[in-house]
RNA sequence: GGGCCGUUAGCUCAGUUUGGUAGAGCAGCUGACUCUUAAUCAGCGGGUCACAGGUUCGAUCCCUGUACGGCCUACCA
């Protein structure tokens, strides 16, 4: 969109469009009449949806008797002209309502001093679909029973120079819907609902955490070491310092620093960035909730996770069942709990409890026809067995516990289970939704884990966790024992809204 | 990364089956109409048929390539 613009600020290429030309003429005519077409403050008496809920059930006669005056502002989304009567519909952020304009009510309203040629009836001709208007009048019902405002006074609040998408089919083209989300929002009511649901979910999350005494905080998005998760970061450069820095791939390590600082319960809902593939479950930037509870553990994190999922579903769906893709997800029952190694054995036949010999694991993966990298590490091989064979079977909410240590460098080791850590992930509909640890607060063990990761990195695993000396320095000052939890907010919203793609729950998803 | 499909008016879509440079509805414009709601009726304007090559007397249509997108798949915690 870098074509040159003319002095009117409208793309030169579009000057040829009749429609644009006509709308600009209407704009100019408002200006010629001395009317500011860009509006200003407008005091609404009601939100549209409130009118429907408060008065929608009243009879025509009851409304006449009430003689209720209302004023509201919104976008004109439909217009039906009938000579000396005009019906229209306005849309505000809560819904839409019908307007009734009549010559008899408006022709006497001179809008410009000393110009009796111009009145609010004549000016209706200058309106186009998409314009913002403010109206006031009485609430009534038409003979077909539709709640309607009999307009006594109206004004233009903003002019739309471009037309809305087609009124019946709306905007269908998915590329246009994602790229021009504002149009999608105007014409597709169900899209508005999805994003309202998204906000409900984050609200529920905040309410729950706040009520448990957690403090919401903000931590840096620019990191010198991209840690706290196993993923490829976006790299950028700080000019003044002349150093490369990374966009964060998780919130974990700064939130832990805050616990070291003495804030015992903290959480952040923040955008994180991973430089990896995009598909219906992945967007390069997405929203993560991370919460840390000093003196908590895996059990308290499970309870928190269940509460967040259950209440999010209830808030959005009005019940604990959600339809997602081909599944009926039940967030009402106690979530299942399964052991990682059991699941791997159940679906692959491979026992990862005993001696984890890399070559044996490699052969086992090959025998199972998994597409493994020749230089895959033990962690990657185990992970692949789980991800490809076990994970797709986890449909109803299931906590998977006791993760292998190789893929969990920030979690405390399991008691009496060498090679495993105190960690769970929650899977729903075959997708990872949450990830939690009893956090590793032993700085000596943490250094050893980072060192192990460094070896994997040297062995070709470019996603292995880097050694973070600054974090180790912090940890050496003492972090309370804690439970920590991460929840992918976008995926949670997908589950409770039934969204097909992550792009349907992100206002402006990544597009080429 | 791979496969399949798509790109025609501002939007939603036909169509060129068999090559002769295109249609509808909505939106816009003109007119009629005071209870319509996908209003209706009469008329008008609007197109680099994604882009670039090729074949051909002639390409929007056939072929090749490119761009962008969708779905699936793979990769990626």
Coordinates of C-alpha atoms (C1' of nucleotides) in Angstrom, one line a residue:
Chain A
X1 CA 0.0 0.0 0.0
X2 CA 2.7 2.4 -0.9
X3 CA 1.3 4.0 -4.0
X4 CA 1.4 7.7 -4.1
X5 CA -1.6 9.6 -2.7
X6 CA -3.1 12.8 -4.0
X7 CA -3.7 15.9 -2.1
X8 CA -6.9 14.6 -0.7
X9 CA -5.1 11.7 0.9
X10 CA -6.9 9.1 -1.2
X11 CA -4.9 6.6 -3.1
X12 CA -4.5 7.9 -6.7
X13 CA -5.3 4.5 -8.2
X14 CA -8.7 4.6 -6.6
X15 CA -9.7 8.0 -8.1
X16 CA -11.3 6.1 -10.9
X17 CA -13.9 4.5 -8.6
X18 CA -17.3 6.0 -9.1
X19 CA -18.3 5.0 -5.6
X20 CA -15.4 6.7 -4.0
X21 CA -16.1 9.8 -6.1
X22 CA -19.7 9.8 -5.1
X23 CA -18.9 9.5 -1.4
X24 CA -16.4 12.2 -1.6
X25 CA -19.0 14.5 -3.2
X26 CA -21.3 13.8 -0.3
X27 CA -18.5 14.6 2.1
X28 CA -17.9 17.9 0.3
X29 CA -21.6 18.7 0.4
X30 CA -21.7 18.4 4.2
X31 CA -18.7 20.7 4.4
X32 CA -20.4 23.2 2.0
X33 CA -23.4 23.2 4.2
X34 CA -21.1 24.2 7.1
X35 CA -21.4 20.8 8.8
X36 CA -18.3 19.1 10.2
X37 CA -18.6 15.6 8.7
X38 CA -16.1 14.2 11.2
X39 CA -18.2 14.7 14.3
X40 CA -17.2 15.1 17.9
X41 CA -18.4 14.2 21.3
X42 CA -21.7 12.4 21.4
X43 CA -23.6 11.4 24.5
X44 CA -25.4 8.1 24.1
X45 CA -28.2 7.3 26.5
X46 CA -28.1 3.6 25.8
X47 CA -26.0 0.8 24.3
X48 CA -28.0 -0.9 21.6
X49 CA -28.0 -4.3 23.2
X50 CA -29.3 -2.9 26.4
X51 CA -32.3 -1.4 24.5
X52 CA -33.1 -4.9 23.2
X53 CA -32.8 -6.6 26.6
X54 CA -34.7 -3.9 28.5
X55 CA -37.4 -3.1 26.0
X56 CA -37.5 -5.8 23.4
X57 CA -40.3 -7.7 25.1
X58 CA -42.6 -4.7 25.5
X59 CA -45.6 -4.5 23.2
X60 CA -46.0 -1.8 20.6
X61 CA -48.6 -0.1 22.8
X62 CA -46.6 -0.3 26.0
X63 CA -43.7 1.4 24.2
X64 CA -45.9 4.2 22.8
X65 CA -47.2 4.8 26.3
X66 CA -43.6 4.9 27.7
X67 CA -42.7 7.5 25.0
X68 CA -39.0 6.7 25.8
X69 CA -36.4 9.1 24.4
X70 CA -33.1 7.6 23.5
X71 CA -30.0 8.7 21.8
X72 CA -27.2 6.6 20.5
X73 CA -24.3 6.5 18.0
X74 CA -23.2 3.8 15.6
X75 CA -22.4 2.8 12.1
X76 CA -25.0 2.8 9.4
X77 CA -25.0 -0.7 8.1
X78 CA -28.3 -0.9 6.1
X79 CA -30.7 1.5 4.5
X80 CA -34.1 0.9 2.8
X81 CA -35.7 3.9 1.2
X82 CA -39.4 4.2 0.7
X83 CA -40.0 7.7 -0.6
X84 CA -40.9 9.8 2.4
X85 CA -39.9 7.1 4.8
X86 CA -36.5 5.5 5.3
X87 CA -35.5 2.5 7.4
X88 CA -31.9 2.0 8.4
X89 CA -29.9 -0.1 10.8
X90 CA -27.1 1.2 13.1
X91 CA -24.5 -1.0 14.7
X92 CA -22.6 -0.1 17.9
X93 CA -20.2 -2.3 19.8
X94 CA -23.0 -4.2 21.4
X95 CA -25.4 -4.8 18.5
X96 CA -27.7 -3.2 16.0
X97 CA -31.1 -1.6 15.9
X98 CA -33.5 -0.4 13.3
X99 CA -34.0 3.3 12.7
X100 CA -37.1 5.0 11.2
X101 CA -36.6 8.3 9.5
X102 CA -39.6 10.1 8.1
X103 CA -40.0 13.2 6.1
X104 CA -42.7 14.5 8.4
X105 CA -40.4 14.3 11.4
X106 CA -37.3 15.6 9.8
X107 CA -38.1 18.1 7.0
X108 CA -38.7 20.8 9.6
X109 CA -35.3 20.4 11.2
X110 CA -33.1 23.1 9.8
X111 CA -29.6 22.1 10.4
X112 CA -27.9 25.2 9.2
X113 CA -28.9 28.7 10.4
X114 CA -30.5 30.8 7.7
X115 CA -30.7 28.0 5.1
X116 CA -34.2 26.6 4.9
X117 CA -33.3 24.6 1.8
X118 CA -31.3 22.3 4.0
X119 CA -32.9 20.1 6.6
X120 CA -32.3 16.8 8.2
X121 CA -34.5 15.1 5.7
X122 CA -32.6 16.4 2.6
X123 CA -29.3 15.6 4.2
X124 CA -30.2 11.9 4.5
X125 CA -29.4 11.7 0.9
X126 CA -25.7 12.4 1.7
X127 CA -25.4 9.3 3.9
X128 CA -23.7 6.2 2.7
X129 CA -23.5 2.7 4.2
X130 CA -20.6 2.7 6.6
X131 CA -21.0 6.2 7.9
X132 CA -21.1 6.8 11.6
X133 CA -24.2 8.7 12.8
X134 CA -25.7 9.8 16.1
X135 CA -29.5 9.8 16.4
X136 CA -32.1 10.6 19.0
X137 CA -35.7 9.8 19.0
X138 CA -38.4 7.7 20.6
X139 CA -38.3 4.0 21.0
X140 CA -41.1 2.2 19.2
X141 CA -42.1 -1.0 17.5
X142 CA -43.1 -1.3 13.9
X143 CA -46.2 -3.2 12.8
X144 CA -44.0 -6.3 12.3
X145 CA -42.9 -5.9 16.0
X146 CA -39.3 -4.8 15.5
X147 CA -37.8 -2.5 18.1
X148 CA -37.0 0.7 16.2
X149 CA -36.0 4.3 16.9
X150 CA -38.3 6.9 15.4
X151 CA -35.6 9.4 14.7
X152 CA -36.3 13.0 15.7
X153 CA -32.8 14.3 15.3
X154 CA -29.6 13.0 13.7
X155 CA -26.1 14.1 12.8
X156 CA -23.2 12.8 10.9
X157 CA -20.3 11.7 13.1
X158 CA -17.9 10.3 10.5
X159 CA -18.0 9.7 6.8
X160 CA -16.9 6.4 5.2
X161 CA -15.3 6.9 1.8
X162 CA -15.1 3.3 1.0
X163 CA -18.0 0.8 0.8
X164 CA -18.6 -2.0 3.2
X165 CA -18.4 -5.6 2.1
X166 CA -21.4 -7.2 0.5
X167 CA -24.3 -7.0 3.0
X168 CA -25.7 -10.5 2.7
X169 CA -22.7 -12.8 2.3
X170 CA -20.4 -10.5 4.3
X171 CA -16.7 -10.8 3.8
X172 CA -15.8 -14.4 2.9
X173 CA -12.3 -14.3 1.5
X174 CA -10.1 -15.5 4.4
X175 CA -7.2 -13.5 3.4
X176 CA -9.2 -10.3 3.3
X177 CA -10.8 -11.2 6.6
X178 CA -7.4 -11.6 8.4
X179 CA -5.7 -8.7 6.6
X180 CA -8.6 -6.3 7.0
X181 CA -10.0 -7.6 10.3
X182 CA -11.9 -4.4 10.9
X183 CA -14.1 -5.2 7.9
X184 CA -14.5 -8.7 9.2
X185 CA -15.6 -7.3 12.6
X186 CA -18.1 -5.0 11.0
X187 CA -19.9 -7.5 8.9
X188 CA -19.5 -10.8 10.6
X189 CA -21.2 -10.8 14.1
X190 CA -19.8 -14.2 15.1
X191 CA -16.3 -12.8 14.8
X192 CA -17.1 -10.1 17.2
X193 CA -18.4 -12.8 19.6
X194 CA -15.1 -14.7 19.4
X195 CA -13.1 -11.8 20.3
X196 CA -15.4 -10.8 23.1
X197 CA -15.0 -14.4 24.4
X198 CA -11.2 -13.9 24.2
X199 CA -11.4 -10.9 26.5
X200 CA -13.7 -12.9 28.8
X201 CA -11.1 -15.6 29.1
X202 CA -8.3 -13.2 30.1
X203 CA -10.7 -11.6 32.5
X204 CA -11.5 -14.9 34.1
X205 CA -7.8 -15.7 34.3
X206 CA -7.1 -12.4 36.1
X207 CA -10.0 -12.8 38.4
X208 CA -8.9 -16.3 39.5
X209 CA -5.3 -15.3 40.0
X210 CA -6.1 -12.0 41.7
X211 CA -8.5 -13.8 44.1
X212 CA -5.7 -16.3 45.0
X213 CA -3.4 -13.4 45.9
X214 CA -1.2 -13.3 42.8
X215 CA 0.2 -10.0 41.6
X216 CA 0.1 -9.1 37.9
X217 CA 3.5 -7.9 36.7
X218 CA 5.3 -6.9 33.5
X219 CA 8.7 -8.1 32.6
X220 CA 11.0 -7.3 29.6
X221 CA 10.2 -8.5 26.1
X222 CA 13.7 -7.9 24.9
X223 CA 16.1 -10.5 26.3
X224 CA 19.8 -10.9 26.1
X225 CA 19.4 -14.6 26.5
X226 CA 16.3 -16.2 25.1
X227 CA 15.5 -18.7 27.7
X228 CA 12.7 -20.3 29.7
X229 CA 11.6 -22.6 26.9
X230 CA 13.0 -24.6 24.1
X231 CA 12.4 -22.7 20.9
X232 CA 14.1 -20.5 18.2
X233 CA 14.0 -16.8 19.0
X234 CA 13.6 -13.8 16.8
X235 CA 16.9 -11.8 16.8
X236 CA 17.1 -8.1 16.6
X237 CA 19.8 -5.5 17.3
X238 CA 20.2 -2.7 19.8
X239 CA 21.9 0.1 18.0
X240 CA 23.1 2.2 20.9
X241 CA 24.6 -0.8 22.7
X242 CA 25.6 -2.5 19.5
X243 CA 24.5 -5.9 20.7
X244 CA 22.1 -8.5 19.3
X245 CA 19.1 -9.1 21.5
X246 CA 16.2 -11.5 21.3
X247 CA 12.4 -11.3 21.6
X248 CA 11.4 -13.4 24.5
X249 CA 10.3 -17.0 23.9
X250 CA 8.9 -17.3 27.4
X251 CA 8.2 -15.3 30.6
X252 CA 9.8 -17.7 33.0
X253 CA 13.2 -16.5 34.0
X254 CA 12.2 -12.9 34.8
X255 CA 9.2 -14.0 36.8
X256 CA 11.5 -16.3 38.8
X257 CA 13.8 -13.3 39.4
X258 CA 10.8 -11.6 40.9
X259 CA 10.2 -14.5 43.3
X260 CA 13.9 -14.2 44.3
X261 CA 13.1 -10.6 44.9
X262 CA 10.4 -11.6 47.4
X263 CA 7.2 -11.3 45.4
X264 CA 5.8 -14.7 46.3
X265 CA 2.9 -14.9 43.9
X266 CA 3.3 -13.3 40.5
X267 CA 1.8 -13.7 37.0
X268 CA 2.1 -12.2 33.6
X269 CA -0.1 -12.4 30.6
X270 CA 2.3 -11.5 27.8
X271 CA 3.1 -11.8 24.2
X272 CA 5.9 -14.1 23.3
X273 CA 7.6 -14.8 20.0
X274 CA 8.9 -18.0 18.4
X275 CA 10.6 -18.0 15.1
X276 CA 9.1 -21.2 13.9
X277 CA 6.5 -22.6 11.5
X278 CA 3.0 -21.2 11.1
X279 CA -0.1 -23.3 10.9
X280 CA -3.6 -23.4 12.3
X281 CA -2.1 -24.0 15.8
X282 CA 0.9 -21.7 15.6
X283 CA 1.3 -18.0 15.2
X284 CA 4.8 -16.4 15.5
X285 CA 3.6 -14.2 18.3
X286 CA 1.1 -15.5 20.8
X287 CA 0.0 -14.9 24.3
X288 CA 1.2 -16.8 27.3
X289 CA 0.0 -16.8 30.9
X290 CA 2.7 -17.7 33.4
X291 CA 2.1 -17.8 37.1
X292 CA 4.5 -18.6 39.9
X293 CA 3.5 -19.5 43.5
X294 CA 6.1 -19.7 46.2
X295 CA 5.6 -22.7 48.4
X296 CA 3.3 -24.2 45.9
X297 CA 4.0 -27.3 43.9
X298 CA 2.8 -29.4 41.0
X299 CA -0.5 -30.2 42.9
X300 CA -1.4 -26.5 43.4
X301 CA -0.6 -25.8 39.8
X302 CA -3.0 -28.6 38.7
X303 CA -5.8 -27.2 40.8
X304 CA -5.1 -23.7 39.3
X305 CA -5.0 -25.1 35.8
X306 CA -8.3 -26.9 36.2
X307 CA -10.0 -23.8 37.7
X308 CA -8.8 -21.6 34.8
X309 CA -10.0 -24.0 32.1
X310 CA -13.3 -24.8 33.7
X311 CA -14.3 -21.3 34.5
X312 CA -13.2 -20.0 31.1
X313 CA -15.4 -22.6 29.5
X314 CA -18.3 -21.8 31.8
X315 CA -17.9 -18.1 31.1
X316 CA -17.8 -18.5 27.3
X317 CA -20.2 -21.4 26.8
X318 CA -22.4 -21.2 29.8
X319 CA -21.4 -24.7 30.7
X320 CA -18.5 -27.0 31.1
X321 CA -18.8 -28.8 27.7
X322 CA -17.2 -27.2 24.6
X323 CA -17.5 -28.3 21.0
X324 CA -14.1 -28.1 19.4
X325 CA -13.4 -29.6 15.9
X326 CA -14.9 -33.1 16.0
X327 CA -14.7 -33.3 19.8
X328 CA -17.0 -32.6 22.7
X329 CA -14.6 -31.5 25.4
X330 CA -15.6 -31.9 29.0
X331 CA -14.0 -29.4 31.4
X332 CA -16.4 -30.2 34.2
X333 CA -15.1 -33.6 35.3
X334 CA -11.8 -34.0 37.2
X335 CA -9.1 -34.0 34.6
X336 CA -7.4 -37.3 34.0
X337 CA -3.8 -37.8 35.1
X338 CA -1.4 -40.1 33.3
X339 CA 2.3 -40.9 33.5
X340 CA 4.5 -39.8 30.7
X341 CA 6.5 -43.0 30.6
X342 CA 3.4 -45.1 30.7
X343 CA 1.9 -43.3 27.7
X344 CA 5.1 -43.7 25.7
X345 CA 5.2 -47.4 26.5
X346 CA 1.4 -47.7 25.8
X347 CA 1.6 -46.1 22.4
X348 CA 5.1 -47.0 21.2
X349 CA 6.1 -50.1 23.3
X350 CA 9.3 -48.4 24.2
X351 CA 10.3 -48.4 27.9
X352 CA 12.1 -45.2 28.8
X353 CA 12.3 -45.9 32.5
X354 CA 15.4 -48.0 32.4
X355 CA 18.7 -47.3 30.8
X356 CA 18.2 -44.6 28.1
X357 CA 20.6 -45.7 25.5
X358 CA 20.6 -43.2 22.6
X359 CA 21.3 -45.8 19.9
X360 CA 18.6 -48.1 21.2
X361 CA 16.1 -45.3 21.3
X362 CA 17.2 -44.3 17.8
X363 CA 16.6 -47.8 16.5
X364 CA 13.3 -48.0 18.2
X365 CA 12.1 -44.8 16.6
X366 CA 13.3 -46.1 13.2
X367 CA 11.4 -49.3 13.7
X368 CA 8.3 -47.3 14.5
X369 CA 8.8 -45.5 11.1
X370 CA 9.3 -42.1 12.8
X371 CA 11.2 -39.6 10.7
X372 CA 14.1 -39.0 13.1
X373 CA 17.2 -36.8 12.5
X374 CA 20.4 -38.8 12.4
X375 CA 21.9 -36.6 15.1
X376 CA 18.8 -36.5 17.3
X377 CA 19.6 -36.4 21.1
X378 CA 18.0 -38.7 23.7
X379 CA 15.6 -35.9 24.6
X380 CA 14.5 -35.3 21.1
X381 CA 14.0 -39.0 20.4
X382 CA 11.9 -39.5 23.5
X383 CA 10.0 -36.3 22.8
X384 CA 9.3 -37.6 19.3
X385 CA 7.9 -40.9 20.6
X386 CA 5.5 -39.0 22.9
X387 CA 4.5 -36.2 20.5
X388 CA 3.8 -38.4 17.5
X389 CA 2.4 -41.5 19.0
X390 CA 0.9 -40.6 22.4
X391 CA -0.1 -37.0 22.3
X392 CA -2.7 -37.2 19.5
X393 CA -4.7 -39.7 21.6
X394 CA -5.1 -37.2 24.5
X395 CA -8.5 -35.7 23.7
X396 CA -10.3 -35.0 27.0
X397 CA -8.3 -32.8 29.4
X398 CA -5.4 -34.9 30.6
X399 CA -2.5 -34.0 32.8
X400 CA 0.6 -35.9 31.8
X401 CA 3.1 -36.1 34.6
X402 CA 6.7 -37.1 35.2
X403 CA 8.6 -35.8 32.2
X404 CA 12.0 -36.9 31.2
X405 CA 14.8 -34.7 32.6
X406 CA 16.4 -34.3 29.1
X407 CA 13.6 -32.0 27.9
X408 CA 12.9 -30.2 31.2
X409 CA 15.9 -28.2 32.2
X410 CA 14.0 -25.9 34.6
X411 CA 12.0 -28.4 36.6
X412 CA 13.0 -30.1 39.9
X413 CA 13.9 -33.7 39.7
X414 CA 11.3 -36.3 40.8
X415 CA 11.8 -37.9 44.1
X416 CA 12.9 -41.5 43.8
X417 CA 12.6 -41.5 40.0
X418 CA 15.9 -40.9 38.5
X419 CA 15.7 -39.4 35.0
X420 CA 12.4 -37.7 35.6
X421 CA 11.2 -34.4 36.8
X422 CA 8.2 -32.9 38.6
X423 CA 6.4 -31.6 35.6
X424 CA 3.1 -31.9 34.0
X425 CA 1.6 -30.7 30.7
X426 CA -2.1 -30.5 30.1
X427 CA -3.3 -31.9 26.8
X428 CA -6.7 -31.3 25.3
X429 CA -7.8 -32.3 21.9
X430 CA -4.3 -33.6 21.2
X431 CA -2.9 -30.1 21.9
X432 CA -0.6 -28.9 24.6
X433 CA -2.4 -26.3 26.6
X434 CA -0.5 -25.9 29.8
X435 CA 3.0 -26.7 31.1
X436 CA 3.9 -26.7 34.8
X437 CA 6.8 -27.6 37.1
X438 CA 7.7 -27.8 40.6
X439 CA 10.4 -25.2 39.9
X440 CA 14.1 -26.0 40.2
X441 CA 15.5 -23.7 42.8
X442 CA 18.8 -25.4 43.4
X443 CA 21.3 -23.3 41.6
X444 CA 23.9 -26.0 41.6
X445 CA 21.5 -28.4 39.9
X446 CA 20.3 -25.6 37.6
X447 CA 23.9 -25.0 36.4
X448 CA 24.3 -28.7 35.8
X449 CA 21.2 -28.8 33.7
X450 CA 22.2 -25.8 31.6
X451 CA 25.6 -27.5 31.1
X452 CA 23.8 -30.6 29.9
X453 CA 21.7 -28.4 27.5
X454 CA 24.9 -26.8 26.3
X455 CA 26.2 -30.2 25.4
X456 CA 23.1 -31.0 23.4
X457 CA 23.5 -27.6 21.7
X458 CA 27.0 -28.6 20.8
X459 CA 25.7 -31.9 19.5
X460 CA 23.5 -30.1 17.0
X461 CA 20.3 -29.3 18.9
X462 CA 20.0 -25.6 18.2
X463 CA 17.0 -25.3 20.4
X464 CA 18.6 -26.5 23.5
X465 CA 18.5 -24.0 26.4
X466 CA 21.4 -21.6 26.5
X467 CA 23.4 -21.2 29.7
X468 CA 22.1 -18.1 31.4
X469 CA 24.7 -16.8 33.8
X470 CA 22.7 -13.8 34.9
X471 CA 19.8 -16.0 35.9
X472 CA 22.1 -18.4 37.7
X473 CA 23.5 -15.4 39.6
X474 CA 20.0 -14.5 40.6
X475 CA 19.2 -18.1 41.6
X476 CA 22.2 -18.3 43.8
X477 CA 20.6 -15.6 46.1
X478 CA 17.9 -18.1 46.9
X479 CA 14.5 -18.7 45.3
X480 CA 11.7 -20.0 47.4
X481 CA 10.4 -23.5 46.5
X482 CA 7.6 -22.9 44.0
X483 CA 5.1 -24.2 41.6
X484 CA 5.1 -22.5 38.1
X485 CA 2.5 -22.7 35.4
X486 CA 2.3 -21.6 31.7
X487 CA -1.0 -21.6 29.7
X488 CA -1.3 -20.8 26.1
X489 CA -4.1 -18.3 26.1
X490 CA -4.7 -18.4 22.3
X491 CA -5.2 -22.2 22.4
X492 CA -7.4 -22.0 25.5
X493 CA -9.6 -19.5 23.7
X494 CA -9.7 -21.8 20.6
X495 CA -10.9 -24.7 22.8
X496 CA -13.7 -22.8 24.4
X497 CA -14.8 -20.9 21.3
X498 CA -14.4 -23.8 18.9
X499 CA -12.2 -21.8 16.6
X500 CA -10.8 -23.7 13.7
X501 CA -7.5 -21.8 13.5
X502 CA -5.4 -19.8 15.8
X503 CA -5.8 -17.0 13.3
X504 CA -9.5 -16.9 14.3
X505 CA -8.6 -15.9 17.8
X506 CA -5.9 -13.3 17.0
X507 CA -7.1 -10.0 15.8
X508 CA -4.3 -9.4 13.4
X509 CA -2.5 -12.7 12.7
X510 CA 0.8 -12.9 10.9
X511 CA 0.4 -12.6 7.2
X512 CA 3.0 -12.5 4.5
Chain B
rG1 C1' 9.6 -28.1 2.7
rG2 C1' 5.7 -31.3 -0.2
rG3 C1' 0.7 -32.1 -2.3
rC4 C1' -4.0 -30.3 -3.9
rC5 C1' -7.0 -26.0 -5.0
rG6 C1' -7.8 -20.9 -5.8
rU7 C1' -7.1 -15.5 -7.7
rU8 C1' -12.9 -12.5 -12.9
rA9 C1' -16.4 -5.3 -10.8
rG10 C1' -15.7 -2.3 -4.0
rC11 C1' -18.0 -7.3 -2.1
rU12 C1' -20.3 -12.4 -3.1
rC13 C1' -20.0 -15.4 -7.2
rA14 C1' -21.3 -17.2 -12.5
rG15 C1' -18.8 -17.9 -17.2
rU16 C1' -15.5 -18.6 -21.5
rU17 C1' -17.7 -26.6 -21.8
rU18 C1' -15.2 -26.4 -27.6
rG19 C1' -9.8 -19.7 -27.6
rG20 C1' -13.1 -14.6 -31.0
rU21 C1' -11.1 -9.4 -24.9
rA22 C1' -17.2 -10.9 -19.9
rG23 C1' -22.3 -11.6 -16.7
rA24 C1' -25.6 -11.6 -12.2
rG25 C1' -26.8 -10.0 -7.2
rC26 C1' -25.3 -6.6 -3.5
rA27 C1' -22.9 -1.7 -3.1
rG28 C1' -22.8 3.3 -6.2
rC29 C1' -25.7 6.8 -9.5
rU30 C1' -30.9 8.6 -11.7
rG31 C1' -36.2 8.1 -10.9
rA32 C1' -41.0 6.0 -8.2
rC33 C1' -42.6 4.7 -3.4
rU34 C1' -44.5 6.8 4.5
rC35 C1' -44.0 0.1 8.3
rU36 C1' -39.5 -2.0 5.3
rU37 C1' -35.8 -5.5 6.9
rA38 C1' -31.3 -9.7 1.5
rA39 C1' -37.4 -4.0 0.7
rU40 C1' -39.5 -3.6 -4.3
rC41 C1' -39.8 -1.6 -9.4
rA42 C1' -37.6 1.1 -13.9
rG43 C1' -33.0 2.8 -15.9
rC44 C1' -27.4 4.0 -15.8
rG45 C1' -22.2 3.6 -14.8
rG46 C1' -18.4 0.4 -13.2
rG47 C1' -13.3 -4.8 -15.4
rU48 C1' -5.2 -4.7 -17.0
rC49 C1' -10.4 -11.6 -16.0
rA50 C1' -3.5 -11.7 -10.1
rC51 C1' 1.4 -10.9 -12.8
rA52 C1' 5.1 -12.3 -16.6
rG53 C1' 6.4 -15.1 -20.6
rG54 C1' 4.9 -18.9 -24.5
rU55 C1' 1.6 -21.3 -28.3
rU56 C1' -1.9 -18.9 -31.7
rC57 C1' -4.3 -14.9 -37.0
rG58 C1' -6.4 -14.0 -32.1
rA59 C1' -5.5 -15.8 -25.0
rU60 C1' -9.4 -14.0 -19.5
rC61 C1' -9.8 -19.3 -21.4
rC62 C1' -4.5 -23.6 -23.4
rC63 C1' 1.0 -24.2 -21.6
rU64 C1' 5.1 -22.6 -18.4
rG65 C1' 6.8 -19.6 -14.6
rU66 C1' 6.1 -16.0 -10.6
rA67 C1' 3.4 -13.7 -6.6
rC68 C1' -0.3 -14.0 -3.0
rG69 C1' -3.9 -17.0 -0.5
rG70 C1' -6.7 -21.5 1.3
rC71 C1' -6.8 -26.6 2.8
rC72 C1' -3.9 -30.9 3.9
rU73 C1' 0.9 -32.6 5.2
rA74 C1' 5.8 -32.1 7.2
rC75 C1' 9.1 -29.4 10.2
rC76 C1' 9.0 -26.7 14.9
rA77 C1' 7.6 -28.0 22.0

